Tab-separated table of C-alpha atoms in Angstrom:
chain	number	residue	atom	x	y	z
A	96	SER	CA	-0.295	-0.203	2.003
A	97	ALA	CA	2.094	-2.937	0.993
A	98	LEU	CA	4.066	-1.383	-1.800
A	99	THR	CA	7.122	-1.390	-3.980
A	100	ARG	CA	6.666	2.205	-5.121
A	101	ILE	CA	5.195	5.466	-3.911
A	102	GLU	CA	1.604	5.129	-2.778
A	103	LEU	CA	1.364	7.419	0.198
A	104	PHE	CA	-1.818	8.748	-1.403
A	105	SER	CA	-3.521	5.516	-0.364
A	106	THR	CA	-3.359	6.992	3.119
A	107	ARG	CA	-4.938	10.167	1.804
A	108	PHE	CA	-7.909	8.127	0.531
A	109	LEU	CA	-8.549	7.279	4.179
A	110	TYR	CA	-7.814	10.620	5.832
A	111	GLU	CA	-8.891	13.007	3.066
A	112	PRO	CA	-11.547	11.221	0.956
A	113	ALA	CA	-13.224	14.471	-0.131
A	114	LYS	CA	-10.132	15.253	-2.220
A	115	TYR	CA	-10.812	12.263	-4.461
A	116	PRO	CA	-14.337	12.420	-5.921
A	117	GLU	CA	-13.134	10.327	-8.869
A	118	SER	CA	-11.854	7.500	-6.685
A	119	LYS	CA	-12.680	4.195	-8.354
A	120	SER	CA	-12.702	2.003	-5.275
A	121	ALA	CA	-10.472	3.041	-2.350
A	122	VAL	CA	-12.727	5.704	-0.837
A	123	ARG	CA	-15.709	3.369	-1.113
A	124	HIS	CA	-13.794	0.471	0.455
A	125	PHE	CA	-12.643	2.530	3.434
A	126	GLU	CA	-16.173	3.805	3.941
A	127	SER	CA	-17.659	0.310	3.763
A	128	VAL	CA	-15.285	-0.941	6.464
A	129	PHE	CA	-14.980	2.063	8.777
A	130	GLY	CA	-18.111	4.047	7.958
A	131	ALA	CA	-18.568	7.490	6.458
A	132	GLU	CA	-18.542	9.281	9.806
A	133	ARG	CA	-15.183	8.634	11.437
A	134	ASP	CA	-12.552	10.407	13.481
A	135	ASN	CA	-9.117	10.356	11.818
A	136	ARG	CA	-7.428	10.289	15.213
A	137	ASP	CA	-8.635	6.700	15.575
A	138	PHE	CA	-6.517	5.349	12.726
A	139	CYS	CA	-2.914	4.293	12.409
A	140	SER	CA	-1.758	4.052	8.814
A	141	PHE	CA	1.450	2.369	7.666
A	142	GLY	CA	3.028	2.599	4.234
A	143	PHE	CA	5.935	0.523	2.959
A	144	GLU	CA	8.216	2.442	0.600
A	145	PRO	CA	11.513	0.930	-0.618
A	146	ASN	CA	12.304	3.693	-3.103
A	147	PRO	CA	14.713	6.214	-1.513
A	148	ALA	CA	13.612	8.799	-4.066
A	149	HIS	CA	10.279	9.170	-2.248
A	150	ARG	CA	11.520	9.299	1.333
A	151	ALA	CA	11.206	13.083	1.687
A	152	ARG	CA	7.647	13.038	0.373
A	153	HIS	CA	6.561	10.476	2.971
A	154	LEU	CA	8.252	12.358	5.792
A	155	GLU	CA	6.532	15.554	4.691
A	156	LEU	CA	3.133	13.889	4.830
A	157	GLN	CA	3.910	12.347	8.208
A	158	SER	CA	4.920	15.728	9.617
A	159	VAL	CA	1.736	17.430	8.455
A	160	TYR	CA	-0.497	14.622	9.668
A	161	ARG	CA	1.225	14.616	13.046
A	162	ARG	CA	0.199	18.233	13.492
A	163	MET	CA	-3.389	17.146	12.821
A	164	LYS	CA	-2.975	14.300	15.351
A	165	TRP	CA	-3.414	11.813	12.506
A	166	MET	CA	-1.061	8.840	12.694
A	167	TYR	CA	0.909	7.912	9.604
A	168	GLN	CA	4.087	5.828	9.790
A	169	PRO	CA	6.155	5.306	6.639
A	170	ILE	CA	8.409	2.257	6.694
A	171	PHE	CA	11.321	2.588	4.305
A	172	ALA	CA	11.523	-1.008	3.181
A	173	GLY	CA	9.861	-3.372	0.748
A	174	VAL	CA	7.809	-6.438	1.622
A	175	SER	CA	8.411	-10.085	0.797
A	176	ASP	CA	8.048	-13.553	2.306
A	177	VAL	CA	11.431	-13.235	4.051
A	178	ARG	CA	13.416	-10.554	5.838
A	179	GLY	CA	16.610	-9.408	4.165
A	180	ASN	CA	17.661	-7.333	1.179
A	181	ILE	CA	16.491	-7.328	-2.431
A	182	THR	CA	17.822	-5.541	-5.488
A	183	PHE	CA	15.275	-3.188	-7.032
A	184	TYR	CA	15.648	-1.355	-10.342
A	185	HIS	CA	14.919	2.290	-11.137
A	186	MET	CA	13.005	2.357	-14.406
A	187	HIS	CA	13.075	6.181	-14.617
A	188	ASP	CA	9.538	6.132	-15.996
A	189	SER	CA	6.842	8.765	-15.503
A	190	GLY	CA	9.366	11.281	-14.238
A	191	SER	CA	9.725	11.463	-10.486
A	192	MET	CA	6.845	9.024	-9.881
A	193	GLU	CA	8.837	5.970	-11.050
A	194	PHE	CA	5.832	3.701	-11.420
A	195	GLY	CA	8.021	0.803	-12.520
A	196	PHE	CA	10.438	0.682	-9.557
A	197	ASN	CA	10.493	-3.068	-8.936
A	198	SER	CA	12.614	-6.122	-8.194
A	199	LEU	CA	11.617	-8.376	-11.073
A	200	ARG	CA	12.795	-6.711	-14.264
A	201	THR	CA	16.077	-4.967	-14.935
A	202	TRP	CA	15.023	-3.044	-18.059
A	203	ASN	CA	12.401	-0.423	-18.759
A	204	GLN	CA	9.849	-0.328	-21.564
A	205	ARG	CA	12.383	1.365	-23.819
A	206	GLY	CA	14.721	-1.582	-23.369
A	207	MET	CA	17.189	0.404	-21.289
A	208	GLN	CA	18.979	-1.092	-18.308
A	209	GLY	CA	17.557	0.072	-14.985
A	210	GLU	CA	19.755	1.414	-12.207
A	211	ALA	CA	20.130	-1.129	-9.385
A	212	GLU	CA	19.298	-0.230	-5.780
A	213	VAL	CA	19.637	-2.706	-2.886
A	214	VAL	CA	16.870	-2.112	-0.352
A	215	PRO	CA	15.782	-3.850	2.854
A	216	VAL	CA	12.630	-5.976	2.877
A	217	ILE	CA	10.613	-7.408	5.733
A	218	ARG	CA	8.422	-10.460	5.894
A	219	LEU	CA	4.925	-8.994	5.656
A	220	ALA	CA	3.402	-11.947	7.506
A	221	ASP	CA	5.494	-11.122	10.578
A	222	PHE	CA	4.360	-7.506	10.459
A	223	LEU	CA	0.684	-8.485	10.246
A	224	GLU	CA	1.012	-10.836	13.198
A	225	GLU	CA	2.458	-7.970	15.218
A	226	ILE	CA	-0.516	-5.796	14.231
A	227	ARG	CA	-2.930	-8.570	15.221
A	228	ASP	CA	-1.529	-8.807	18.748
A	229	ARG	CA	-1.471	-5.080	19.504
A	230	ARG	CA	-3.531	-3.501	22.248
A	231	ILE	CA	-6.039	-1.040	20.810
A	232	PRO	CA	-6.541	2.250	22.715
A	233	ARG	CA	-9.970	3.693	23.423
A	234	PRO	CA	-11.345	5.327	20.228
A	235	PHE	CA	-12.600	8.871	19.779
A	236	GLY	CA	-15.392	7.726	17.472
A	237	THR	CA	-17.895	4.878	17.592
A	238	TYR	CA	-17.106	1.604	15.838
A	239	ASP	CA	-18.271	-1.957	16.336
A	240	ARG	CA	-14.689	-3.283	16.671
A	241	PRO	CA	-11.126	-2.594	15.524
A	242	LYS	CA	-10.495	-3.512	11.878
A	243	VAL	CA	-7.522	-3.800	9.551
A	244	VAL	CA	-7.552	-2.828	5.873
A	245	MET	CA	-4.630	-3.423	3.525
A	246	LYS	CA	-4.002	-2.146	0.011
A	247	MET	CA	-1.421	-4.100	-1.956
A	248	ASP	CA	0.339	-2.994	-5.107
A	249	ALA	CA	3.592	-4.914	-5.153
A	250	GLU	CA	4.591	-4.748	-8.832
A	251	GLY	CA	4.666	-8.506	-9.396
A	252	MET	CA	5.930	-9.492	-5.939
A	253	GLU	CA	2.365	-10.394	-4.893
A	254	TYR	CA	2.923	-13.856	-6.403
A	255	ILE	CA	5.549	-14.405	-3.703
A	256	ILE	CA	3.965	-12.469	-0.838
A	257	LEU	CA	0.357	-13.704	-0.898
A	258	PRO	CA	1.090	-17.452	-0.669
A	259	ASP	CA	3.106	-16.761	2.485
A	260	LEU	CA	0.363	-14.544	3.928
A	261	VAL	CA	-2.255	-17.227	3.331
A	262	THR	CA	-0.317	-20.321	4.428
A	263	SER	CA	1.041	-18.616	7.550
A	264	GLY	CA	-2.461	-17.572	8.567
A	265	ALA	CA	-1.303	-13.980	9.043
A	266	LEU	CA	-3.664	-12.530	6.453
A	267	CYS	CA	-6.781	-14.494	7.371
A	268	SER	CA	-6.429	-13.894	11.105
A	269	THR	CA	-5.518	-10.194	10.904
A	270	VAL	CA	-6.857	-8.416	7.827
A	271	ASP	CA	-10.568	-7.722	7.530
A	272	PHE	CA	-10.430	-6.289	4.030
A	273	CYS	CA	-7.671	-6.378	1.417
A	274	PHE	CA	-7.753	-4.837	-2.020
A	275	GLY	CA	-5.094	-4.759	-4.659
A	276	GLU	CA	-4.071	-5.840	-8.082
A	277	PHE	CA	-2.099	-8.641	-9.665
A	278	HIS	CA	0.395	-7.869	-12.399
A	279	PRO	CA	0.086	-10.501	-15.133
A	280	GLN	CA	1.988	-8.386	-17.640
A	281	GLU	CA	4.345	-10.345	-19.839
A	282	PHE	CA	7.413	-8.324	-18.820
A	283	TYR	CA	7.184	-9.755	-15.270
A	284	PHE	CA	7.531	-13.339	-16.534
A	285	PRO	CA	8.825	-15.936	-16.393
A	286	GLN	CA	9.191	-15.892	-12.613
A	287	ASP	CA	11.466	-18.632	-11.331
A	288	HIS	CA	11.784	-18.569	-7.546
A	289	ARG	CA	12.512	-22.273	-7.057
A	290	LYS	CA	15.912	-21.586	-5.494
A	291	THR	CA	14.967	-18.612	-3.348
A	292	HIS	CA	11.251	-18.756	-2.514
A	293	GLY	CA	10.334	-22.400	-2.009
A	294	GLY	CA	9.210	-23.596	-5.401
A	295	LEU	CA	7.214	-20.993	-7.275
A	296	PHE	CA	7.617	-21.051	-11.043
A	297	LEU	CA	5.342	-19.131	-13.389
A	298	GLN	CA	6.166	-19.504	-17.060
A	299	ASN	CA	4.117	-16.635	-18.469
A	300	ALA	CA	1.409	-14.059	-17.804
A	301	THR	CA	-1.385	-16.582	-18.377
A	302	GLU	CA	-0.046	-18.787	-15.593
A	303	GLY	CA	0.406	-15.726	-13.388
A	304	LYS	CA	-3.199	-14.627	-13.872
A	305	ALA	CA	-4.542	-18.117	-13.153
A	306	PHE	CA	-2.344	-18.438	-10.070
A	307	GLY	CA	-3.585	-15.098	-8.735
A	308	HIS	CA	-7.226	-16.080	-9.129
A	309	SER	CA	-6.542	-19.428	-7.443
A	310	LEU	CA	-4.949	-17.699	-4.455
A	311	VAL	CA	-7.932	-15.415	-3.968
A	312	ARG	CA	-10.380	-18.286	-4.426
A	313	ALA	CA	-8.592	-20.416	-1.821
A	314	MET	CA	-8.547	-17.514	0.610
A	315	THR	CA	-12.166	-16.492	0.251
A	316	SER	CA	-13.544	-20.047	0.222
A	317	SER	CA	-12.215	-20.942	3.675
A	318	ARG	CA	-14.555	-20.599	6.628
A	319	HIS	CA	-11.486	-19.899	8.773
A	320	CYS	CA	-10.415	-16.833	6.785
A	321	LYS	CA	-12.065	-13.574	7.780
A	322	THR	CA	-10.454	-11.590	4.976
A	323	THR	CA	-12.573	-10.130	2.209
A	324	TYR	CA	-10.434	-9.645	-0.895
A	325	SER	CA	-11.219	-7.352	-3.795
A	326	MET	CA	-9.197	-7.358	-7.003
A	327	ALA	CA	-9.254	-3.606	-7.354
A	328	ASP	CA	-6.683	-0.893	-7.717
A	329	ASP	CA	-7.230	2.825	-7.353
A	330	GLU	CA	-4.728	5.333	-8.634
A	331	SER	CA	-7.021	8.318	-9.015
A	332	TYR	CA	-4.435	10.284	-7.042
A	333	LEU	CA	-1.875	10.126	-9.861
A	334	LYS	CA	0.032	13.375	-10.317
A	335	ASP	CA	-1.866	14.830	-7.369
A	336	LYS	CA	-0.708	18.421	-6.983
A	337	GLU	CA	-3.011	19.202	-4.064
A	338	VAL	CA	-1.085	20.645	-1.140
A	339	PHE	CA	-1.343	19.047	2.269
A	340	ILE	CA	-3.920	20.087	4.819
A	341	LEU	CA	-2.346	22.188	7.564
A	342	PRO	CA	-3.777	22.807	11.042
A	343	ASN	CA	-4.266	26.543	10.444
A	344	GLY	CA	-4.875	26.512	6.728
A	345	ARG	CA	-3.598	25.305	3.406
A	346	VAL	CA	-1.936	27.339	0.684
A	347	VAL	CA	-3.414	27.387	-2.808
A	348	GLU	CA	-1.589	29.553	-5.342
A	349	GLY	CA	-0.001	31.498	-2.523
A	350	GLU	CA	-3.221	32.425	-0.759
A	351	PRO	CA	-4.036	30.909	2.662
A	352	VAL	CA	-7.335	29.049	2.822
A	353	PRO	CA	-8.729	28.657	6.386
A	354	TYR	CA	-9.120	25.165	7.708
A	355	PRO	CA	-10.670	24.457	11.120
A	356	GLU	CA	-8.485	23.419	14.026
A	357	PRO	CA	-8.995	19.756	15.022
A	358	GLU	CA	-10.996	19.280	18.184
A	359	THR	CA	-8.982	18.306	21.256
């Protein structure tokens, strides 16, 4: 997942799809790419999380998954078209979830100034090129070939990130399937990146929406781009209180519920 806020549950769509019967798209997308019958030990999932408030939650998930021999690696940084640092703003919305943690607006929906937080960012194109060149170990399950799926929910930064992914070739040569949403909400505009990001200027949400559709159309119309892109978001995990799966059981209301040991 390429993110500017907590979305570790995107990983749970892949590893624990049965928990999300109301999933709008993510479970179906993972199944269409990797199949319904798959071995979770064959996957390596990465999640970008720049919000320090969610660090402990990611590390908790990583620890539990490691005991299941499922690979999840949180990366505590944001993504952009350059490597460096960006100022994000805590919107203090939706309690601890902070849906609005972003780098584009300094005020929340109540008109209150957000608390600034400087966080590191990486160039996502560089990361994808590293993924593309990795050696893939022998799988436990049966698949036709290794594949890469990316979910993007970048809170308005997609207008900066996607042009770089497309023009660098990193997306089209690496990612088999990408799904995510654009954010053409008025409070993210205007976006003037002419001094810092090459020349992008979007006056309002209408221009942002049109620009997003043009990016996807250019990507999917090229015979040299293997990426399938779906404008779809899935947040059916919101306020998920389900406890994590544990190797010897999971606790529900204080009572242990048996869960089978993973095969070795």
